mmCIF file of C-alpha atoms in Angstrom:
data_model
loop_
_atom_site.group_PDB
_atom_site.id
_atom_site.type_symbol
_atom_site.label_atom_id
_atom_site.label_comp_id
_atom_site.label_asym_id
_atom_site.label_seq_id
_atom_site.Cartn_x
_atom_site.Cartn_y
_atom_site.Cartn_z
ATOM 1 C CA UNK A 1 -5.564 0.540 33.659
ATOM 2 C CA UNK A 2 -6.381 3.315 31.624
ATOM 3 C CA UNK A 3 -9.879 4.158 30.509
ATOM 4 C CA UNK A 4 -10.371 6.546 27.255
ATOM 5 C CA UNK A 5 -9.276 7.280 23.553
ATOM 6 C CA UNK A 6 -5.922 7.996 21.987
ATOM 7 C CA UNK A 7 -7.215 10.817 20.100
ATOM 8 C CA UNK A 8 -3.880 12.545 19.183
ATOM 9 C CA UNK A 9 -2.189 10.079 17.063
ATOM 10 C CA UNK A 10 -2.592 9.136 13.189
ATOM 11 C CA UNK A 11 -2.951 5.357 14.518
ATOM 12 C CA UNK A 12 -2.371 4.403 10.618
ATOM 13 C CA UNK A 13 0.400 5.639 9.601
ATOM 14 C CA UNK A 14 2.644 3.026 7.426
ATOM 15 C CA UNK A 15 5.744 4.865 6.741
ATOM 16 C CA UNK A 16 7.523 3.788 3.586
ATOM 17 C CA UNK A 17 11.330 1.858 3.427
ATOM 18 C CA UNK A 18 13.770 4.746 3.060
ATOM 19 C CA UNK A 19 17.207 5.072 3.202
ATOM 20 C CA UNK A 20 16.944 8.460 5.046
ATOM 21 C CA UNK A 21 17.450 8.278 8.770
ATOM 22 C CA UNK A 22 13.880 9.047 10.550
ATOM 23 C CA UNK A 23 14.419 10.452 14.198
ATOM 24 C CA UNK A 24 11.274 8.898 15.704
ATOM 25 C CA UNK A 25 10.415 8.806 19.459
ATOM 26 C CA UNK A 26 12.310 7.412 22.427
ATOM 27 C CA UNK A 27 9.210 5.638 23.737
ATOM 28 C CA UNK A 28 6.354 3.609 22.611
ATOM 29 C CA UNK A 29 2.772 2.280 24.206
ATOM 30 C CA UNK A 30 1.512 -1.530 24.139
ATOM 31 C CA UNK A 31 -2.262 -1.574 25.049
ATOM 32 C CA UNK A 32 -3.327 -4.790 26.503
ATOM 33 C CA UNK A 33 -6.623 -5.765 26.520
ATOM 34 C CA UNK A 34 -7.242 -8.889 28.540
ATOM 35 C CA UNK A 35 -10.209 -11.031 27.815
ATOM 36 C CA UNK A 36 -11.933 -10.643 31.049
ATOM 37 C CA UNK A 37 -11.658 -6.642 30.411
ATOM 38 C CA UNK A 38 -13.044 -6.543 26.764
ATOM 39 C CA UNK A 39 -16.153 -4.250 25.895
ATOM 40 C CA UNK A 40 -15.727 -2.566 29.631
ATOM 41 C CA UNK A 41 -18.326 -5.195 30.438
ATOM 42 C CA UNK A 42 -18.278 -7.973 33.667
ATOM 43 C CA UNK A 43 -17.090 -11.227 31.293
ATOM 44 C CA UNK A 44 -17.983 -14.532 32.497
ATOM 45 C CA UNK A 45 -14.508 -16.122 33.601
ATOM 46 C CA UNK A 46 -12.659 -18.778 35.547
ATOM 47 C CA UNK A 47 -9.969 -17.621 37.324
ATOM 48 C CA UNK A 48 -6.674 -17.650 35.527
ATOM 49 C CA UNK A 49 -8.148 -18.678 32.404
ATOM 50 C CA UNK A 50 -10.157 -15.465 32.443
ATOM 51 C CA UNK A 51 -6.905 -13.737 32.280
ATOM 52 C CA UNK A 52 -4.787 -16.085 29.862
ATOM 53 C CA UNK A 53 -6.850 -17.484 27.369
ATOM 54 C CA UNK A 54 -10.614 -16.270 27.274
ATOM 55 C CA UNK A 55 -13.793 -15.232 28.934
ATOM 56 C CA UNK A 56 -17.141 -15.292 27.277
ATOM 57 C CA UNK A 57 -19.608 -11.972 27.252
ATOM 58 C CA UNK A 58 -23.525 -12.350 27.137
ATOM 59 C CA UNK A 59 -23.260 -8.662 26.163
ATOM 60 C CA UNK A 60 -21.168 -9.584 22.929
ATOM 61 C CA UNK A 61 -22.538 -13.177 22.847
ATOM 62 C CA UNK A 62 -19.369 -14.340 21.602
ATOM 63 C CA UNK A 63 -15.931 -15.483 23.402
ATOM 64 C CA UNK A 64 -13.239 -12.601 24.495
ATOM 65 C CA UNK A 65 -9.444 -13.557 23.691
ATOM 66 C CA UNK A 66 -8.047 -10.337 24.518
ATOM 67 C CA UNK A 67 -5.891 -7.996 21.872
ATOM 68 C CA UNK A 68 -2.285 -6.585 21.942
ATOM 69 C CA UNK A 69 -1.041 -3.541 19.836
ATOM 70 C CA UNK A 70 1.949 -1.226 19.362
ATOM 71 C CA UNK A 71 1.977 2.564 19.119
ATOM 72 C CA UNK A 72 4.783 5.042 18.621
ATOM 73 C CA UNK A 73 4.415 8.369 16.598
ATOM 74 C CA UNK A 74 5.563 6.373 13.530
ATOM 75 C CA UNK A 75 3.435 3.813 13.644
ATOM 76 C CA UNK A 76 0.606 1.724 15.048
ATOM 77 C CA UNK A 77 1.486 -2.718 14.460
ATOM 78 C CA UNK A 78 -2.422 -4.364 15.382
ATOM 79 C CA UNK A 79 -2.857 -7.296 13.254
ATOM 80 C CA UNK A 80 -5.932 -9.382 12.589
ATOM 81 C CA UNK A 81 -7.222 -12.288 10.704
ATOM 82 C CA UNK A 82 -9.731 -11.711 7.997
ATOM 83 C CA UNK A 83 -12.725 -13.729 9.488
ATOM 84 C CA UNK A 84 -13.526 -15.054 6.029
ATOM 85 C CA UNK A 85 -10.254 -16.256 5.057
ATOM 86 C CA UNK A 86 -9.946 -17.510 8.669
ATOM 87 C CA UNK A 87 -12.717 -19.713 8.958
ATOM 88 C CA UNK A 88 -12.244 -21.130 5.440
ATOM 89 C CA UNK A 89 -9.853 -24.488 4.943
ATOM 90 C CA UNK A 90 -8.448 -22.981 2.077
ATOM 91 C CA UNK A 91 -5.325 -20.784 3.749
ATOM 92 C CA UNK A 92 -2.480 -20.907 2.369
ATOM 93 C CA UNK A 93 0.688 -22.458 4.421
ATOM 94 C CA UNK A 94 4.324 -21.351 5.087
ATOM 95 C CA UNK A 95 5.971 -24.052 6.256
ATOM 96 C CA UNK A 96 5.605 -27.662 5.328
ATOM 97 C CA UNK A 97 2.264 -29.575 6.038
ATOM 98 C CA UNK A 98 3.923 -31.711 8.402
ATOM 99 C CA UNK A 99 3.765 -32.872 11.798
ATOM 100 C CA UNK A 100 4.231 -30.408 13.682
ATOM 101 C CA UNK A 101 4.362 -27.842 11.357
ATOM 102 C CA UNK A 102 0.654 -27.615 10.616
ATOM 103 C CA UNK A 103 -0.662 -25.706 13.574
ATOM 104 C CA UNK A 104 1.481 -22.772 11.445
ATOM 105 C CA UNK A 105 -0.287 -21.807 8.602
ATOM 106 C CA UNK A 106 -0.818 -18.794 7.872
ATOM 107 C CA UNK A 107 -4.165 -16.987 6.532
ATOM 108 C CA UNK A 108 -5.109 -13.470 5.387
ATOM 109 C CA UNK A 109 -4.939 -10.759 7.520
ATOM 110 C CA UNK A 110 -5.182 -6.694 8.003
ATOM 111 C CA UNK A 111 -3.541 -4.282 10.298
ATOM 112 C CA UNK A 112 -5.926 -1.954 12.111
ATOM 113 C CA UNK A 113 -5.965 0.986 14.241
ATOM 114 C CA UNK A 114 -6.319 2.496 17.687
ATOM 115 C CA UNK A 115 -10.113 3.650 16.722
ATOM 116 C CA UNK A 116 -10.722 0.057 15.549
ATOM 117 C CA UNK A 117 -9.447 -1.748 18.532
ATOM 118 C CA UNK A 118 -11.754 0.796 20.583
ATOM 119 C CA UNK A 119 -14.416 -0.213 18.997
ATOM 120 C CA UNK A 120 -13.791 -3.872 19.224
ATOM 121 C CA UNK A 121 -12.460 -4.227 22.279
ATOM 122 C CA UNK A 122 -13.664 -1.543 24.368
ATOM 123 C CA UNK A 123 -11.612 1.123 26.120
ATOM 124 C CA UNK A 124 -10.235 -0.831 29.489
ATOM 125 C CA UNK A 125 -7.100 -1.906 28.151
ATOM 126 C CA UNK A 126 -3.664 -1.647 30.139
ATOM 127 C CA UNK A 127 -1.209 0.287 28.496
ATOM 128 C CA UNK A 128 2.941 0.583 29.082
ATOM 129 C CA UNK A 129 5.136 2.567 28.297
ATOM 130 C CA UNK A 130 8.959 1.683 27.295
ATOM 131 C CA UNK A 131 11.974 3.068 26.093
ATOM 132 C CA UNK A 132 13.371 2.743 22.687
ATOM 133 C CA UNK A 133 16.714 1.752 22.858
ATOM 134 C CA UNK A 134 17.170 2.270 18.893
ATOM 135 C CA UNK A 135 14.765 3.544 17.218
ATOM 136 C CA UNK A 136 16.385 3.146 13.953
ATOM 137 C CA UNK A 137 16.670 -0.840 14.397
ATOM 138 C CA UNK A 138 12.262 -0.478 15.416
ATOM 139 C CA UNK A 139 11.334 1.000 12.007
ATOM 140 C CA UNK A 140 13.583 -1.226 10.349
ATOM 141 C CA UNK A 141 11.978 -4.232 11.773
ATOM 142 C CA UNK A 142 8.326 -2.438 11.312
ATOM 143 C CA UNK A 143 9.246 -1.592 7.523
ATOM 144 C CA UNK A 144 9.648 -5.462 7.138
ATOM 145 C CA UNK A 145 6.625 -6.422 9.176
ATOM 146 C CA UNK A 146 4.196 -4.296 7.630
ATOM 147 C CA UNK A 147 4.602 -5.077 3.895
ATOM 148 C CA UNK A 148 3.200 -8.711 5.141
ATOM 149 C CA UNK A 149 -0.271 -9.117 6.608
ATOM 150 C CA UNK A 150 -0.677 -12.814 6.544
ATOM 151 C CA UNK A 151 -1.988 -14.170 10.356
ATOM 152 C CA UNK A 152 -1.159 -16.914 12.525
ATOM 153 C CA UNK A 153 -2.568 -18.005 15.401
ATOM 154 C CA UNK A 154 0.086 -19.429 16.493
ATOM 155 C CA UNK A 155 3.332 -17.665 15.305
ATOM 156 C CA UNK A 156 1.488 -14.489 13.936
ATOM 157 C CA UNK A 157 -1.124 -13.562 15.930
ATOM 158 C CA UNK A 158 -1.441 -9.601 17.871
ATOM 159 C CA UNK A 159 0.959 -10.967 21.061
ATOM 160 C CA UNK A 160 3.415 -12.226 19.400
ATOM 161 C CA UNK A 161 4.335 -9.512 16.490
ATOM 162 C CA UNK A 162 3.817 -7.356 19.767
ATOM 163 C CA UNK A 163 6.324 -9.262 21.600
ATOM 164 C CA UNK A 164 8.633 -9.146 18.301
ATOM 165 C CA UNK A 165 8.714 -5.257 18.671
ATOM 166 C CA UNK A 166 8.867 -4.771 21.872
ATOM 167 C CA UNK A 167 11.976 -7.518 21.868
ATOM 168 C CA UNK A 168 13.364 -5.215 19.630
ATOM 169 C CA UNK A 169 12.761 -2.127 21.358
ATOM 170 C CA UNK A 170 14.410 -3.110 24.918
ATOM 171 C CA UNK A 171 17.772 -4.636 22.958
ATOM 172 C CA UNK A 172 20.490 -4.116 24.504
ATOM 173 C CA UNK A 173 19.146 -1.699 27.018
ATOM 174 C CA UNK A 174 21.782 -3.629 29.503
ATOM 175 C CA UNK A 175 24.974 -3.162 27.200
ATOM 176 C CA UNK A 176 26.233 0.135 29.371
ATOM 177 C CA UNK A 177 25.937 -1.926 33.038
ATOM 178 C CA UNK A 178 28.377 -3.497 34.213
ATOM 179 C CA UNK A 179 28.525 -7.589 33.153
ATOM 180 C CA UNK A 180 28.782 -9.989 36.307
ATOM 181 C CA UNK A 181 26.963 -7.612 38.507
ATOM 182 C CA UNK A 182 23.698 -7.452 36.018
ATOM 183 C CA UNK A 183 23.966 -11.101 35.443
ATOM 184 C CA UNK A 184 23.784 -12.077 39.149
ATOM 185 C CA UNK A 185 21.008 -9.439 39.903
ATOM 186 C CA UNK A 186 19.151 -11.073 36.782
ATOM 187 C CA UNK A 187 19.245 -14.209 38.222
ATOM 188 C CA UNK A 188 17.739 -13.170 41.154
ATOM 189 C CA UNK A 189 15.690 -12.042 40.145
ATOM 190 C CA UNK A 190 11.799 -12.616 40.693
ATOM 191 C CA UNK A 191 11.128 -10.406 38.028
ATOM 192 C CA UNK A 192 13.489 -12.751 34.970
ATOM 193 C CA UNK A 193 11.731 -15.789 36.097
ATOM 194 C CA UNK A 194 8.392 -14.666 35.754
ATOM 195 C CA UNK A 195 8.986 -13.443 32.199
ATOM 196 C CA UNK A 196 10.944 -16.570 31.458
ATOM 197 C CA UNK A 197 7.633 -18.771 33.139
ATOM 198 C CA UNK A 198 5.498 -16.541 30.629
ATOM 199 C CA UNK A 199 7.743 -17.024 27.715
ATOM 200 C CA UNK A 200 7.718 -21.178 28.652
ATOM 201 C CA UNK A 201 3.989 -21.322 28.775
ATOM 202 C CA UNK A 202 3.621 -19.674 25.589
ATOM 203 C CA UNK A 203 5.770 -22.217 24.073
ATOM 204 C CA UNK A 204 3.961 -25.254 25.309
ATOM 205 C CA UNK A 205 0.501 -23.432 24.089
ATOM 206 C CA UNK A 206 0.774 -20.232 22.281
ATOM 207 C CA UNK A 207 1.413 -16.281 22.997
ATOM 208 C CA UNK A 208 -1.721 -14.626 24.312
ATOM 209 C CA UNK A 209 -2.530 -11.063 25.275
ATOM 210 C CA UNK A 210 -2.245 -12.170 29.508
ATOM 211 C CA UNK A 211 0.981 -13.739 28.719
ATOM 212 C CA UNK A 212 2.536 -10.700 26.726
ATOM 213 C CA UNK A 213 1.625 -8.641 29.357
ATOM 214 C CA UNK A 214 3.340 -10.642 32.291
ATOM 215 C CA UNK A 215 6.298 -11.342 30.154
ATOM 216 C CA UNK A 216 6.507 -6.844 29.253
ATOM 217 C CA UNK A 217 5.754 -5.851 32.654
ATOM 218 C CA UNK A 218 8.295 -8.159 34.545
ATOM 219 C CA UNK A 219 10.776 -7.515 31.969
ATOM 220 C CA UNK A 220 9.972 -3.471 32.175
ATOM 221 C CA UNK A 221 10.454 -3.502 36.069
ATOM 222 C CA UNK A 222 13.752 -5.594 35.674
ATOM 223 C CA UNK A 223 14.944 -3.015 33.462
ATOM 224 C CA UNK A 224 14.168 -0.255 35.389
ATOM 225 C CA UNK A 225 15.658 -1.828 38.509
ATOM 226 C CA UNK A 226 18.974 -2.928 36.895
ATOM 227 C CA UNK A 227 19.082 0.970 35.865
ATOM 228 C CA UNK A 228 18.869 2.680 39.661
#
């Protein structure tokens, strides 16, 4: 875990769509703050749920869900719902109200940064670093993502525009190994089917901030194995 401020980075900083290549960094930071870490405080928690879904604070007096972000020196992707729009009936929805399609609507949201999340969340958050396969492809993704700031806590929340980037940043970081042998060494991997168990769970439920970070760090230690 890491304990302290990011203080040398414009966490803000929404570059416009151009057709100009930008060069960008080859790495980026996620900060994961799980619920039972929030406000550097001892959270009330029950093991495993503590971790994966939330933990309540008599400090805060409220209930800790955890938070999930995205730096590089381009950018900083933390989304949020606007707690008025949020608790009102009146969002607006995507997809049709349906069975089973209205656990997606959407509501009004904002994207924040670093020195926001610090002061929301506290600063014991876990951070990783990862390569950037292309960063070209990551700002092209980002320049779509940003112009939209509508939230859902199911298919729009922090972890799962999180996972969306960091999906993108790790693609086809296997193309240059050879086939057969990094598909049997995948399977075998205790590190593929903890990430796939992660991905699974947040299927049946929803992405969270504890189940981002098992699904990045398993897939960041398969990755660097497959590459020694």
């Amino acid at each position: 875990h890491k304990k302290g401020s990011e203080n040398e980075i414009n966490t803000r900083c929404l570059p416009k769509i151009s057709c100009e290549p930008r060069k960008g960094s080859d790495k980026a930071r996620i900060f994961i703050w799980l619920p039972d870490k929030e406000m550097d405080a001892k959270n009330i928690t029950i093991p495993w749920i503590g971790k994966y879904f939330f933990a309540y604070s008599f400090q805060q007096n409220n209930f800790m869900v955890g938070h999930v972000a995205v730096k590089t020196e381009d950018f900083y992707a933390s989304i949020y719902p606007d707690q008025d729009s949020f608790l009102k009936e009146s969002a607006k929805a995507t997809f049709p109200r349906e069975i089973g399609h209205s656990h997606r609507m959407f509501h009004s949201g904002y994207w924040a940064d670093f020195q926001h999340d610090l002061e929301k969340r506290g600063s014991d958050y876990a951070k990783i670093e990862i390569n950037i396969h292309d960063s070209q492809d990551l700002f092209k993704t980002w320049d779509v993502m940003k112009e939209v700031t509508d939230y859902s806590l199911y298919s729009r929340n922090c972890a799962v525009v999180s996972i969306q980037l960091f999906d993108v940043c790790i693609h086809k970081t296997l193309s240059s190994l050879p086939f057969f042998r990094t598909l049997a060494r995948v399977y075998f991997s205790t590190n593929f089917w903890s990430a796939v168990i992660a991905k699974q769970r947040s299927e049946m439920f929803l992405w969270t901030p504890g189940l981002a970070y098992d699904y990045i760090v398993n897939l960041q230690q398969l990755i660097a194995k497959l590459h020694r």
